[in-house]
XYZ file of C-alpha atoms in Angstrom:
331
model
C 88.998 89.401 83.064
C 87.318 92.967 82.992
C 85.076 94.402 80.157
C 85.411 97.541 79.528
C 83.073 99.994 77.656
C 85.469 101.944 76.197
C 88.759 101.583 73.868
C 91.892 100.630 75.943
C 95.712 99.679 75.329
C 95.178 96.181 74.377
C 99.544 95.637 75.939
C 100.182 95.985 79.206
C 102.591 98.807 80.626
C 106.272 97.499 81.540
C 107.317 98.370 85.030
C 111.074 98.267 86.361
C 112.426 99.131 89.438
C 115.484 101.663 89.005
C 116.608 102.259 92.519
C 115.869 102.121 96.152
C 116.880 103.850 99.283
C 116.211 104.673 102.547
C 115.443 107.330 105.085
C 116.490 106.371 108.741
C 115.453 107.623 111.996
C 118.681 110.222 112.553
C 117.465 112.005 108.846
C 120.037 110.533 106.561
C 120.019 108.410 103.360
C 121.081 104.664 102.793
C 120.981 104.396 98.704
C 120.465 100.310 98.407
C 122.695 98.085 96.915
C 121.355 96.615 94.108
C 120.684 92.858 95.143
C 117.501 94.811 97.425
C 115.597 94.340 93.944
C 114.918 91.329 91.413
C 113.531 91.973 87.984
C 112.904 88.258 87.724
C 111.219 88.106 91.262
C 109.679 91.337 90.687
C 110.327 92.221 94.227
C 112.002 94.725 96.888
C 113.598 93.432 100.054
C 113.782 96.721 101.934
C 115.155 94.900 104.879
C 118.242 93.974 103.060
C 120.450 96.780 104.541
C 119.511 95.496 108.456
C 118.383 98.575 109.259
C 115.753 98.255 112.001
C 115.156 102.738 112.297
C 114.026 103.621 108.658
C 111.078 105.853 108.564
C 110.307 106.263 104.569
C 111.958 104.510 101.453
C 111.850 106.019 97.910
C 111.625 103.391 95.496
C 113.041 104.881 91.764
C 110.476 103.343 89.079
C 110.936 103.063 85.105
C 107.327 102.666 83.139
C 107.254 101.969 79.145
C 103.683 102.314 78.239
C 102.820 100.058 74.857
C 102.459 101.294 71.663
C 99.738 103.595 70.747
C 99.638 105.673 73.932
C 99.592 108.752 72.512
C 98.963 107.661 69.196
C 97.248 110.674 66.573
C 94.038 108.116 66.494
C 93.554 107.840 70.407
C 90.388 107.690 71.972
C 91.652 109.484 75.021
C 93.619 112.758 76.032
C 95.218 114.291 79.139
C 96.958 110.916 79.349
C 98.739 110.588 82.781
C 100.878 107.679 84.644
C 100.575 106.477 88.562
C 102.563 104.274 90.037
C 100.096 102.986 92.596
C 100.996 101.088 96.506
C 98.675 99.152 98.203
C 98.543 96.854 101.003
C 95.712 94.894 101.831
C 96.571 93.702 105.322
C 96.312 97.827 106.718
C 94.303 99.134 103.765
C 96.498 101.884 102.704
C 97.021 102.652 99.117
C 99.538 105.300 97.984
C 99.567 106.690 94.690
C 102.777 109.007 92.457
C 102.760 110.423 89.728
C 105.256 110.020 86.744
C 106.807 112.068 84.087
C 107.578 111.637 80.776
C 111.012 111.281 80.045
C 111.198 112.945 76.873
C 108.231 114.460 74.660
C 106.829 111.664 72.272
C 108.620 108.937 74.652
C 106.447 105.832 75.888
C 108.904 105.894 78.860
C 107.857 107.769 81.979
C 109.353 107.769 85.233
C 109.522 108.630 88.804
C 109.639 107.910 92.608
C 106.936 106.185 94.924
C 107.525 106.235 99.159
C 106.805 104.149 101.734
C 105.886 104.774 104.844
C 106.863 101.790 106.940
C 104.923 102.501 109.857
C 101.733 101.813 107.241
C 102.782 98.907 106.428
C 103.207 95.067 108.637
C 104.449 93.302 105.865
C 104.123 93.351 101.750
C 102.584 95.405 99.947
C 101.556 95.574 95.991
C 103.195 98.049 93.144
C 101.785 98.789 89.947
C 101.303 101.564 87.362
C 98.124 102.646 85.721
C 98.000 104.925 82.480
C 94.941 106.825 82.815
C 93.047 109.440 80.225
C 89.677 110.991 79.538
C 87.373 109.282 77.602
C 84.276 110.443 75.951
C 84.814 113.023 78.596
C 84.911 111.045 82.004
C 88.364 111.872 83.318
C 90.321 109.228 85.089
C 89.457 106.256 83.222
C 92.069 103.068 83.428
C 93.734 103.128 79.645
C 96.690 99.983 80.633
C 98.054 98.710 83.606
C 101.160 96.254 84.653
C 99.949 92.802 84.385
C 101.714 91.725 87.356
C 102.336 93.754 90.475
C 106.062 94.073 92.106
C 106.103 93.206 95.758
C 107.166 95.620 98.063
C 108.373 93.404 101.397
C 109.304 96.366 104.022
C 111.074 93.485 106.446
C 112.673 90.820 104.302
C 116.064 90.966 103.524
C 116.150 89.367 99.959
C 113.601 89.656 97.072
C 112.208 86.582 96.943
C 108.003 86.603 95.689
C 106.748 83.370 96.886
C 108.165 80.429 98.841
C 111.171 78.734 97.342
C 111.416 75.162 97.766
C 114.885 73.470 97.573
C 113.810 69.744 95.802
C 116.440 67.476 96.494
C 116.515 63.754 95.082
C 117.955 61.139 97.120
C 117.872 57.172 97.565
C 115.999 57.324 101.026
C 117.901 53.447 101.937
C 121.299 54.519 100.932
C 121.306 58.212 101.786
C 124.117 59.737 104.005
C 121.419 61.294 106.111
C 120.537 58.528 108.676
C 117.511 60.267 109.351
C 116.353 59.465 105.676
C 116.583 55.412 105.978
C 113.826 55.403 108.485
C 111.668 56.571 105.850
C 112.655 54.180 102.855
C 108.923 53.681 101.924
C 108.168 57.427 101.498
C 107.715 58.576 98.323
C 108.887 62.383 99.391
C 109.262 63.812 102.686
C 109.265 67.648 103.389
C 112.117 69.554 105.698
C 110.951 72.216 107.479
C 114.103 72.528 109.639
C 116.262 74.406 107.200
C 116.573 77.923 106.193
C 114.768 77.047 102.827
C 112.070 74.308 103.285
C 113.581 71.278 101.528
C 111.799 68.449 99.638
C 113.602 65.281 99.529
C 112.340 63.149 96.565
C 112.778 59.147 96.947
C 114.476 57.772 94.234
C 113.911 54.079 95.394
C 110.585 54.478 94.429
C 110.811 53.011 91.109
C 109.567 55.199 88.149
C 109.141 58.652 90.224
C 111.931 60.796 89.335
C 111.253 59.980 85.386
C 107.791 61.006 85.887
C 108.785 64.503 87.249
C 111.075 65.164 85.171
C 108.965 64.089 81.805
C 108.010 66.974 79.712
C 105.607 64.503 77.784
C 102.257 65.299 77.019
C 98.416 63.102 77.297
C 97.926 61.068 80.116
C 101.093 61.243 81.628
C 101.584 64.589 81.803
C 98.448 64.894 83.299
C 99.501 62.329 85.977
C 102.322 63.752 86.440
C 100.429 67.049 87.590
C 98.281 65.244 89.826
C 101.529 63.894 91.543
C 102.909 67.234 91.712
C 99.801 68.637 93.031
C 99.580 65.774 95.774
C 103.467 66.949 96.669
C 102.911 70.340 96.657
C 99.348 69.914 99.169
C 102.029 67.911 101.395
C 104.655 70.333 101.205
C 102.158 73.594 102.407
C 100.363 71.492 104.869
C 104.149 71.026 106.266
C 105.356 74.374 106.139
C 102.229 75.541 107.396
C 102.495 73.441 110.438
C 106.277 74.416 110.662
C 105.808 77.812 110.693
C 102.845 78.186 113.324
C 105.108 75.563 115.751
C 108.073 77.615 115.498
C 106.231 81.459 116.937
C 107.845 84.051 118.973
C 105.433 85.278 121.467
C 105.170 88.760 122.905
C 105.416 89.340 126.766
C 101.303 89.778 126.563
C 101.022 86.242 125.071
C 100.346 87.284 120.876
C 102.256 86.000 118.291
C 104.658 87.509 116.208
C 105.027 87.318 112.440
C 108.074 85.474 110.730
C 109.986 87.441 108.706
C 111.451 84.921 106.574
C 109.699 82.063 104.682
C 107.737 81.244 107.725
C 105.739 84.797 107.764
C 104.787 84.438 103.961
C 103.794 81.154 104.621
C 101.348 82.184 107.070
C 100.575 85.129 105.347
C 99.598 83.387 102.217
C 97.642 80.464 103.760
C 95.729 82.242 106.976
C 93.164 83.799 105.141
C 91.409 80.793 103.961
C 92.042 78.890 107.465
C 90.867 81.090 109.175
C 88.214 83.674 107.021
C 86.947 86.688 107.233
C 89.306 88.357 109.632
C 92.388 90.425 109.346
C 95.660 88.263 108.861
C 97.085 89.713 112.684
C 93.722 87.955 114.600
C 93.850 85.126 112.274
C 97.273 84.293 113.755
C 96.094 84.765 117.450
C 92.737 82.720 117.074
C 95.175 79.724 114.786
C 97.854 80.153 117.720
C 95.402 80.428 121.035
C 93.993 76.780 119.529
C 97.476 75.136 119.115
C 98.692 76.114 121.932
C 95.939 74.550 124.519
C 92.456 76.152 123.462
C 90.321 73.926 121.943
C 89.496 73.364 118.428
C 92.945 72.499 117.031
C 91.610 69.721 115.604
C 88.979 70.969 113.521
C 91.252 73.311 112.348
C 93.082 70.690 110.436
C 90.432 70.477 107.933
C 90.588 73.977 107.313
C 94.687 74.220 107.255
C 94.254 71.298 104.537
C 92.034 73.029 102.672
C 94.262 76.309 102.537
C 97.085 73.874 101.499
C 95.130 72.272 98.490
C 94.202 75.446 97.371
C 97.357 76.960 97.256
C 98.694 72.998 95.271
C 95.729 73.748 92.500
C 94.581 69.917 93.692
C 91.612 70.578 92.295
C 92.900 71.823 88.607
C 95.044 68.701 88.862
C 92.406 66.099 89.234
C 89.726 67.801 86.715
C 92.631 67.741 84.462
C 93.817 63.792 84.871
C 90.008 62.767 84.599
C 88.986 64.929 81.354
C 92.280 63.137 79.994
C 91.436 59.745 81.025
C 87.647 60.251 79.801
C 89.076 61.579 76.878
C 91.271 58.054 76.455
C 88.489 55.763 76.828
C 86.478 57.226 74.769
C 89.174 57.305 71.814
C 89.911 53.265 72.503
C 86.260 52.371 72.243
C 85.673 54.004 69.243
């Protein structure tokens, strides 16, 4: 949370993404098909059209700022609207302007382009209403709550990694490769397209305790569970991912484009800190692949993994409730 020390738009400004297209090498235009964009996701998949030669893509963006923007009472003037791209991984930050659609409208609207040759990977789109106040010009009067992702290589708008969670009886199951298993309480697929979970519903009790929307102790358990699957399922698709490289005639590693690269993308930083995402994977690969110090790296890849589960909210969580219990039956 930021303080400010000045009055601000207490809402936050609603961004929606109208339209997308893109420039390719030869000079001409390929408008998008819709399905390159998710409102829900809040993402772009400019690599939905397989085009491997764009140069620039003009995303079409839709901003309603919340009430009160230009209200007769407001404690700022020369209001003005950016649309804002930034990517971490090569530091580049672009920045548009909008227009009002209509004079007294909260809507405002516009284009923002990318450049893909300044960009690896995704990068982050938001809008910022900005104004004088108590005459500093440029000072932050709303912003989107939550950024859209721009991914310049994927072809579907997906945010995060999706999960397919499958429940099965591990004895019985019509994959053979299950029975082996029969003690498990879930085991993680990293084969398929979408990583797969495979719950064990011969373990007596389990599936009702996901699926319970119950509150107290329980609930808290059944976080902690959760939590304990989820640490299982990143320290497996972490492992998946890094096994399954392509490597570049020169020896480096190349980033997945699909669930595997956001995997990495996501969990490399805190396995491997303090350096760019690119020598992260070279220094994580170099060790797997016969330098030393794969081993200690496990520590760190579990770490990354229970960070990413919220282990650590889990468990503070289950004990407050259970200190909370005890106390309450001994009074």
């Amino acid at each position: 949370m930021k303080i400010y020390p000045y009055k601000r738009l207490t809402r936050p400004i609603t961004l929606r993404v109208t339209s997308v297209s893109l420039k390719l090498s030869d000079g001409t235009r390929d408008p998008l098909i819709t399905s390159a964009y998710s409102t829900q996701e809040q993402t772009v998949a400019l690599g939905v059209a397989g085009h491997t030669d764009w140069v620039t893509a003009t995303i079409g963006l839709s901003a309603t700022l919340p009430p009160g923007a230009d209200g007769p009472d407001a404690a700022w003037s020369d209001l003005s609207v950016l649309a804002v791209l930034t990517d971490g991984e090569t530091n580049v930050r672009t920045s548009a302007a909008l227009t009002r659609d209509a004079e007294g409208s909260r809507d405002w609207s516009g284009t923002v382009e990318v450049r893909r040759d300044d960009h690896l990977g995704r990068a982050s789109l938001a809008v910022h209403a900005v104004g004088t106040v108590d005459g500093v010009a440029g000072r932050s009067i709303a912003e989107t709550d939550r950024s859209w992702v721009v991914d310049t290589v994927s072809d579907e708008p997906v945010r995060g990694l999706r999960l397919d969670v499958q429940k099965a009886s591990f004895s019985k199951s019509s994959r053979e490769w299950l029975r082996a298993y029969a003690d498990a309480p879930w085991l993680v697929d990293t084969t398929a397209r979408v990583p797969t979970v495979f719950v064990n519903t011969d373990i007596d009790g389990i599936v009702g305790l996901l699926d319970s929307n119950g509150s107290g102790v329980d609930s808290k358990v059944r976080d902690l569970l959760v939590a304990q699957m989820a640490t299982d399922v990143w320290t497996a698709v972490f492992h998946g991912a890094i096994g399954d490289l392509e490597v570049e005639p020169g020896g480096n590693p190349v980033f997945p484009t699909d669930w595997q690269g956001e995997v990495l993308r996501e969990m490399l930083p805190d396995v491997v800190p303090g350096v760019h995402v690119e020598e992260a994977l070279r220094q994580v690969h170099r060790r797997r692949t016969g330098e030393a110090g794969w081993g200690e790296l496990q520590t760190r890849i579990h770490y990354a993994a229970i960070r990413r589960a919220e282990a650590a909210r889990a468990v503070g969580f289950a004990i407050r409730a259970l200190e909370r219990t005890n106390r309450e039956s001994e009074t």
